[in-house]
Short mmCIF file of N, CA and C in Angstrom, two decimals:
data_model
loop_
_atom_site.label_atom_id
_atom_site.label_comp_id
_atom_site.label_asym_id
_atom_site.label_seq_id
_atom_site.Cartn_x
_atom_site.Cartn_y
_atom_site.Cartn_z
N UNK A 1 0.84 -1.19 0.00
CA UNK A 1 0.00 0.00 0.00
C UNK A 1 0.87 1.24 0.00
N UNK A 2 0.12 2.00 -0.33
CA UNK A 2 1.01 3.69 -0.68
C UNK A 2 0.43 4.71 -0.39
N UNK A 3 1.06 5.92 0.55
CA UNK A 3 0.02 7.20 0.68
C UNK A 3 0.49 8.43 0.21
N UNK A 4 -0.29 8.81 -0.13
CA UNK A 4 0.28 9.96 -1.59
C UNK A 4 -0.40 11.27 -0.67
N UNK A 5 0.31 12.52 -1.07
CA UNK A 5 0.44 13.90 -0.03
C UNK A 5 0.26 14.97 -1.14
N UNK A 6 -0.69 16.30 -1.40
CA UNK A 6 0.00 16.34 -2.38
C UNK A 6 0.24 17.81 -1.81
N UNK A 7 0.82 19.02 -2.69
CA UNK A 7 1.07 20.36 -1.92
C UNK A 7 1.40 21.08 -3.28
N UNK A 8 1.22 22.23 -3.07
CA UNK A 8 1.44 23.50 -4.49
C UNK A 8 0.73 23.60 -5.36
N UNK A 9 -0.76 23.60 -4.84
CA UNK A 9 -1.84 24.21 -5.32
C UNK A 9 -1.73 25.50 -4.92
N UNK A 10 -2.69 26.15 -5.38
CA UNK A 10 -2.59 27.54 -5.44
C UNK A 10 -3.55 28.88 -6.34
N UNK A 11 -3.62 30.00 -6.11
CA UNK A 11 -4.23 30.63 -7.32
C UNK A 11 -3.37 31.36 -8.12
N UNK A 12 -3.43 31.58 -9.50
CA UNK A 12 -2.21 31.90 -10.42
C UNK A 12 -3.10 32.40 -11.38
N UNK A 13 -2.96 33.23 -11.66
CA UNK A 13 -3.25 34.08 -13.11
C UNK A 13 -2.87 33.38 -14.64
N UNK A 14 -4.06 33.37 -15.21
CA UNK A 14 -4.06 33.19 -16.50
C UNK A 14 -2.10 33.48 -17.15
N UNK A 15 -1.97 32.28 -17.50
CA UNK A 15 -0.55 32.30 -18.26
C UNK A 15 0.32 32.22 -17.41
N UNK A 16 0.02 31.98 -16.16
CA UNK A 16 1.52 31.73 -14.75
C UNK A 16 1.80 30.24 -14.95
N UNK A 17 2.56 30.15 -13.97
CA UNK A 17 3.16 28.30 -13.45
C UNK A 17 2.63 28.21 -12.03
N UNK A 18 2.67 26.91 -12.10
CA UNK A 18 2.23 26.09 -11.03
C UNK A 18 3.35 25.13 -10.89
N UNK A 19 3.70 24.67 -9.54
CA UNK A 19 4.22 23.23 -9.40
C UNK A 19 4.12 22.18 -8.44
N UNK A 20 3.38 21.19 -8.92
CA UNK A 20 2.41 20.73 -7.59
C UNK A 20 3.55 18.98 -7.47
N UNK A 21 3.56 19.07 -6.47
CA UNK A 21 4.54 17.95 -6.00
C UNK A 21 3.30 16.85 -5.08
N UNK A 22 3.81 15.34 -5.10
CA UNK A 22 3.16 14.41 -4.54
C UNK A 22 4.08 13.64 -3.76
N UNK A 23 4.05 13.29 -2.29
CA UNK A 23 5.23 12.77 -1.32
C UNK A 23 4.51 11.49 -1.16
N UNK A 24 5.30 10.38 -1.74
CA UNK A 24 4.42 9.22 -1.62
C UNK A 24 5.37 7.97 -0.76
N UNK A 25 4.40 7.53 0.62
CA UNK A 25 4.95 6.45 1.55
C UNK A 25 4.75 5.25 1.55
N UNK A 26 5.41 4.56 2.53
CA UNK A 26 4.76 3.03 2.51
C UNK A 26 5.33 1.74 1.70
N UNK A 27 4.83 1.16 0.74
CA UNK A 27 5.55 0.24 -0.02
C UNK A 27 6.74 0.66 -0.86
N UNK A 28 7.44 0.27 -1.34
CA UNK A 28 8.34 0.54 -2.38
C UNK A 28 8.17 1.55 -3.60
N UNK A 29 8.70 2.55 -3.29
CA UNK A 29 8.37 4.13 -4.62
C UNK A 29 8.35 3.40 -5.61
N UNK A 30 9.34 2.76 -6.20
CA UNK A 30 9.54 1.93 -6.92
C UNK A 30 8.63 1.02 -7.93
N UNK A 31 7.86 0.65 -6.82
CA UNK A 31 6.62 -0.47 -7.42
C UNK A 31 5.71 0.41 -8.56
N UNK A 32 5.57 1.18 -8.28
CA UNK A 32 4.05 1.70 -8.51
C UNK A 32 4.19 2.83 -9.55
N UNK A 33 3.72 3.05 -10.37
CA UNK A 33 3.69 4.42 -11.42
C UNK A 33 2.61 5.30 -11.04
N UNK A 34 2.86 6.25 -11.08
CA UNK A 34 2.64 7.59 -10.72
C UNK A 34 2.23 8.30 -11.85
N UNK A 35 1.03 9.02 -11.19
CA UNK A 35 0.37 10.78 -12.24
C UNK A 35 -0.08 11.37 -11.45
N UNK A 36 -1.25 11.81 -12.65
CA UNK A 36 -2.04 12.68 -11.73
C UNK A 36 -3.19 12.70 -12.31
N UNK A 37 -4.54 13.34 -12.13
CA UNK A 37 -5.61 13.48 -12.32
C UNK A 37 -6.40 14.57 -11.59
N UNK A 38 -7.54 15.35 -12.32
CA UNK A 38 -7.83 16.78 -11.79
C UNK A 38 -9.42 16.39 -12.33
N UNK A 39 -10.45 16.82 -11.61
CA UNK A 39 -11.66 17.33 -11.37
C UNK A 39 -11.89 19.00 -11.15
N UNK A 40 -12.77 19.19 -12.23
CA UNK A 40 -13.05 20.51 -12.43
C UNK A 40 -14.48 20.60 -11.79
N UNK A 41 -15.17 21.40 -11.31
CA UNK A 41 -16.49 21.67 -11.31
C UNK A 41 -17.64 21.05 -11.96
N UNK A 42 -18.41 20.55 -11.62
CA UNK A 42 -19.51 20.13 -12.23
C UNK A 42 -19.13 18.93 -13.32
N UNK A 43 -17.61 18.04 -13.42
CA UNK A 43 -17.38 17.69 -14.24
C UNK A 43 -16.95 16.09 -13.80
N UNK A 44 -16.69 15.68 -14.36
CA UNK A 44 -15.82 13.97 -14.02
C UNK A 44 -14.60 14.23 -14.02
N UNK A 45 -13.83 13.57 -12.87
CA UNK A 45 -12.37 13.62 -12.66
C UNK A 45 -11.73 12.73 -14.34
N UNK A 46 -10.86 13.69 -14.56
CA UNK A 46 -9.80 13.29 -16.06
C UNK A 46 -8.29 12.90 -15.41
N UNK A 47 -8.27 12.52 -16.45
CA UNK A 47 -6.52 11.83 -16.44
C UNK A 47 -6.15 12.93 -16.96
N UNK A 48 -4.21 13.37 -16.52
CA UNK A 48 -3.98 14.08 -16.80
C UNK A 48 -2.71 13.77 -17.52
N UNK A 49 -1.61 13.15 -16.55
CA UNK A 49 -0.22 12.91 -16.73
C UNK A 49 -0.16 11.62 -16.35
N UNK A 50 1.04 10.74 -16.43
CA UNK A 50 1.42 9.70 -16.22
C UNK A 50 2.65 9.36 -16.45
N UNK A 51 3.41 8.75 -15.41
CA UNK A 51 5.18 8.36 -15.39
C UNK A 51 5.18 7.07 -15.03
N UNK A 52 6.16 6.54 -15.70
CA UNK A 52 6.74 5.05 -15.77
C UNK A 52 6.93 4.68 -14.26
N UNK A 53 7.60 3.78 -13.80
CA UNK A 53 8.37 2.91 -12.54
C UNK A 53 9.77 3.57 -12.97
N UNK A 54 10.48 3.68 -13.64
CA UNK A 54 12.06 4.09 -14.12
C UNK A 54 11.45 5.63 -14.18
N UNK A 55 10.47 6.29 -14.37
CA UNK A 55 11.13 7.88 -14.73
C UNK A 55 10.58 8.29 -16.58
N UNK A 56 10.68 6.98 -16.60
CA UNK A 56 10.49 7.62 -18.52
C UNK A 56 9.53 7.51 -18.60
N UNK A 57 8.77 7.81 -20.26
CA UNK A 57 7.93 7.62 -20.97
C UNK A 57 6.97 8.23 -20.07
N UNK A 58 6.83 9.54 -19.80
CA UNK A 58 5.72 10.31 -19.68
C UNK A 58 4.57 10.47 -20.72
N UNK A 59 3.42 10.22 -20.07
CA UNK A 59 2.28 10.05 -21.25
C UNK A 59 1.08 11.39 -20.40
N UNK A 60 0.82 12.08 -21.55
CA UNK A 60 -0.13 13.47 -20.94
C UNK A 60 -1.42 13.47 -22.18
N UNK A 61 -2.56 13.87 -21.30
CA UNK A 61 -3.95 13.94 -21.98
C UNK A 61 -3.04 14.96 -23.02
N UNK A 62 -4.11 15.17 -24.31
CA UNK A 62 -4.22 16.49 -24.86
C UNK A 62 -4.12 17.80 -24.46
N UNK A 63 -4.95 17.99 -23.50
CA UNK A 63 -5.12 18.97 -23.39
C UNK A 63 -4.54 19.76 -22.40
N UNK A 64 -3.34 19.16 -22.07
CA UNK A 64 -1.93 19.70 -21.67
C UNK A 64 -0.49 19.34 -22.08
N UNK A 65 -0.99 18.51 -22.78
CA UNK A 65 0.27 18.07 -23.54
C UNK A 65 1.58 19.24 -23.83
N UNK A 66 2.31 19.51 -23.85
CA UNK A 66 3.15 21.01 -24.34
C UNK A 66 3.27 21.87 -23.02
N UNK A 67 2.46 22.31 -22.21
CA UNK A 67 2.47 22.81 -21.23
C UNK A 67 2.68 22.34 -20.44
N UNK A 68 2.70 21.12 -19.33
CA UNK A 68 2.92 20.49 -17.99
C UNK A 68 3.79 19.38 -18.58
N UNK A 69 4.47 19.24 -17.66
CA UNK A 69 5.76 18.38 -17.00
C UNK A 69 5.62 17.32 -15.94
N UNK A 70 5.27 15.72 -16.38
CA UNK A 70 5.94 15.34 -14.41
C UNK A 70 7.13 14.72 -14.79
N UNK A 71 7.79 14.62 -13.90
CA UNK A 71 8.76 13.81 -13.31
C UNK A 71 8.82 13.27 -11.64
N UNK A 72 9.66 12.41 -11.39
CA UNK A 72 9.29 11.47 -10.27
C UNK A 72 10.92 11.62 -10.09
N UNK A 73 11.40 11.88 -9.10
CA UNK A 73 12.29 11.75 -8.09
C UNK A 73 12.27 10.20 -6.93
N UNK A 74 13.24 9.52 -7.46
CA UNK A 74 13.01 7.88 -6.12
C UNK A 74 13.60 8.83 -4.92
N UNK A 75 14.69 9.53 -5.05
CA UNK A 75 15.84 9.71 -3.69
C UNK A 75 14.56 10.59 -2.60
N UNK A 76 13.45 10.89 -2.94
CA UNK A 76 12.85 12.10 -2.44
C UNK A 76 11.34 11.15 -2.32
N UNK A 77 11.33 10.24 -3.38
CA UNK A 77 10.18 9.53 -3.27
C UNK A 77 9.07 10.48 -3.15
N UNK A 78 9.03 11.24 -4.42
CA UNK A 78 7.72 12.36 -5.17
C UNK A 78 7.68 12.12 -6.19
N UNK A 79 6.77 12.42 -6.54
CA UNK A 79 6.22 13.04 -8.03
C UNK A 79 5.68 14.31 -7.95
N UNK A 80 6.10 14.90 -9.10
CA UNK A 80 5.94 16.50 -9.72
C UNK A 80 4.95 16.58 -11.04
N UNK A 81 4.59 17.91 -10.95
CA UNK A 81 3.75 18.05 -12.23
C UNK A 81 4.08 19.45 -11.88
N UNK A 82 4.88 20.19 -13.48
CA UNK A 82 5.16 21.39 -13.33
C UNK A 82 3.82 21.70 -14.42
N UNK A 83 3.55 23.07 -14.30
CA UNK A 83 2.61 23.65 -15.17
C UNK A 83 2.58 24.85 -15.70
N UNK A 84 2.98 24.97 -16.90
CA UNK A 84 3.28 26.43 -17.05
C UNK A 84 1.82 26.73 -18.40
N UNK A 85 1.81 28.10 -18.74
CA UNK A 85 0.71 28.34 -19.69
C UNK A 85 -0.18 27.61 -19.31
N UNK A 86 -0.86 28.17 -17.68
CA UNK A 86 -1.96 28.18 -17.31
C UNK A 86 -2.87 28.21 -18.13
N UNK A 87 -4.37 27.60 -18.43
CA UNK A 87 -5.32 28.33 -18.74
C UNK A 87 -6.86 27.96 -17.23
N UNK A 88 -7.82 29.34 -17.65
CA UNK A 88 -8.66 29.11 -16.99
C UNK A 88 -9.01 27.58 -16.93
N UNK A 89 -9.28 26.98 -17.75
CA UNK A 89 -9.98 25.47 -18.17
C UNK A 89 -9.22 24.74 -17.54
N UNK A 90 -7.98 25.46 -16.98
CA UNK A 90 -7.03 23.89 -16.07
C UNK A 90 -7.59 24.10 -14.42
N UNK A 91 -8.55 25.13 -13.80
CA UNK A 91 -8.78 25.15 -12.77
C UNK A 91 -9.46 23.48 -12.24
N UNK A 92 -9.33 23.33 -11.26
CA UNK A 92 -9.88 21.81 -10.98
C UNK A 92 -8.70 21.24 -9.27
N UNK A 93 -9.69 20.63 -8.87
CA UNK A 93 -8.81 19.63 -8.08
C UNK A 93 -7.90 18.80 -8.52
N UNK A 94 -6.44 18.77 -8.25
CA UNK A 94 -5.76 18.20 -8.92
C UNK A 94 -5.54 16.89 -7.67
N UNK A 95 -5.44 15.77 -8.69
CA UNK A 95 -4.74 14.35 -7.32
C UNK A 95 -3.59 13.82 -8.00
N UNK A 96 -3.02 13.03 -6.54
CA UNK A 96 -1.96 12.52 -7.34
C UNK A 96 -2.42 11.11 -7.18
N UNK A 97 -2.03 10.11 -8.01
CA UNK A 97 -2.53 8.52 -8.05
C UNK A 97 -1.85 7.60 -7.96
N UNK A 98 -1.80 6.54 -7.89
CA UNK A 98 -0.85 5.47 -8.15
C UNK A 98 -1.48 4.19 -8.48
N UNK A 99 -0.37 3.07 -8.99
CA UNK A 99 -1.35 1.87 -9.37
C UNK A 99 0.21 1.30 -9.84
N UNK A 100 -0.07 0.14 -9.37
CA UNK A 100 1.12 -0.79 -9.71
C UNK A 100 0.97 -1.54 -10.91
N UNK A 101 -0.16 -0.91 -11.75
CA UNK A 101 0.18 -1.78 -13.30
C UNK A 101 -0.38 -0.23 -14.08
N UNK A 102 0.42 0.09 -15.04
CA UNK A 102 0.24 1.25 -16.06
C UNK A 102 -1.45 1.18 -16.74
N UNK A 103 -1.39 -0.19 -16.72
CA UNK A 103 -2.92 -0.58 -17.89
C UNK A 103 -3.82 -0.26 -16.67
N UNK A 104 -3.57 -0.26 -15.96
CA UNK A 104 -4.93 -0.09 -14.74
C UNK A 104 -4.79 1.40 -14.88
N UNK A 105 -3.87 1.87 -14.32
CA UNK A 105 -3.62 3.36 -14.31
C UNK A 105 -4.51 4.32 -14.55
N UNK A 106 -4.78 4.33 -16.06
CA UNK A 106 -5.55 5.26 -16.69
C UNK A 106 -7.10 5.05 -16.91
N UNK A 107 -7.10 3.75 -16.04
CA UNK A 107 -8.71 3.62 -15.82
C UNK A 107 -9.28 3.59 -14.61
N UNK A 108 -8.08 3.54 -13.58
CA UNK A 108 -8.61 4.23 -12.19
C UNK A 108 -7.47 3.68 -11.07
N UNK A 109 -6.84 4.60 -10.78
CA UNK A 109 -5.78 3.91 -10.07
C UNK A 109 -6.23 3.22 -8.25
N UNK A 110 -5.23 2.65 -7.85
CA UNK A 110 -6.01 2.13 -6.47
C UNK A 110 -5.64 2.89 -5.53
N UNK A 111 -4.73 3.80 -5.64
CA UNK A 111 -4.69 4.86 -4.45
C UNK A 111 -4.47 6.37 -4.90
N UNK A 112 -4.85 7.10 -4.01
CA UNK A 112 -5.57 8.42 -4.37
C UNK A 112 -4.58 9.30 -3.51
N UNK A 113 -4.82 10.49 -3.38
CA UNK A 113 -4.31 11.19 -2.93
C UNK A 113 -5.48 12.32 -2.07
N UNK A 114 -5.37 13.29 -1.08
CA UNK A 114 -6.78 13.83 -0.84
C UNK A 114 -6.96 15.15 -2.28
N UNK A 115 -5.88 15.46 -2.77
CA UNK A 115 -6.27 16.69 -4.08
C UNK A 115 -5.66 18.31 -3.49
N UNK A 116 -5.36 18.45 -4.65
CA UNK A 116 -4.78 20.05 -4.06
C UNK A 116 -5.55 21.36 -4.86
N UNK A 117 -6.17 22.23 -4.41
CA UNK A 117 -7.00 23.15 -5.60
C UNK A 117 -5.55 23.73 -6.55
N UNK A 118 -6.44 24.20 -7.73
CA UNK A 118 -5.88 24.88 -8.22
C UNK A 118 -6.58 25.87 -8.86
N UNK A 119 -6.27 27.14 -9.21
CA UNK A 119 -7.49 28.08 -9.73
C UNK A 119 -6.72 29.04 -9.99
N UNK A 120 -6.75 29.34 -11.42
CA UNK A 120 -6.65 29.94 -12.42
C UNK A 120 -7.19 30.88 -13.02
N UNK A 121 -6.81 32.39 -13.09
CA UNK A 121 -8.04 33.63 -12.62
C UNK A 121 -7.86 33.96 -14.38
N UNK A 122 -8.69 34.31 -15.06
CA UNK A 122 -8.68 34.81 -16.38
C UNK A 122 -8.42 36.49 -16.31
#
């Protein structure tokens, strides 16, 4: 089992950065691949980002693709999601997730994180 923390939410103006970090305990950092996922208002929680067990092959929805960044640190045992070229439409609860098989991953991971706001002023 794994417990995921997350921190660096915030409010940021249309076209700022964000950088929201996830401190994850418990079983082996190692095991498990790491993202993230955000709920907007009135909407269904989306997939957002996604990182390997090694670090590579970051995989991101569309509709941040070009703009946000994660990477995963083992020595620190986090995951990051940098975000730059805010837009309003990225406001939402952001989580961080985990799941020890990639194919599960993106259809609902087994541990959650509690979510960090984020809000994005036009």
């Amino acid at each position: 089992q794994v417990q995921l923390v997350e921190s660096g939410g915030g409010l940021v103006q249309a076209g700022g950065s964000l950088r929201l970090s996830c401190a994850a305990s418990g079983r082996t950092f190692r095991s498990y691949v790491l993202g993230w996922f955000r709920q907007a208002p009135g909407k269904e929680r989306e997939f957002v980002a996604v990182i390997s067990r090694s670090g590579g092959d970051p995989y991101y929805a569309d509709s941040v693709k070009g703009r946000f960044t994660i990477s995963r640190d083992a020595a620190k045992n986090t995951v990051d999601l940098q975000m730059n070229s805010l837009k309003p439409e990225d406001t939402a609860v952001y989580y961080c997730a985990a799941d020890s098989s990639l194919g599960v991953f993106r259809r609902g991971p087994a541990y959650w994180g509690q979510g960090t706001q984020v809000t994005v002023s036009s």
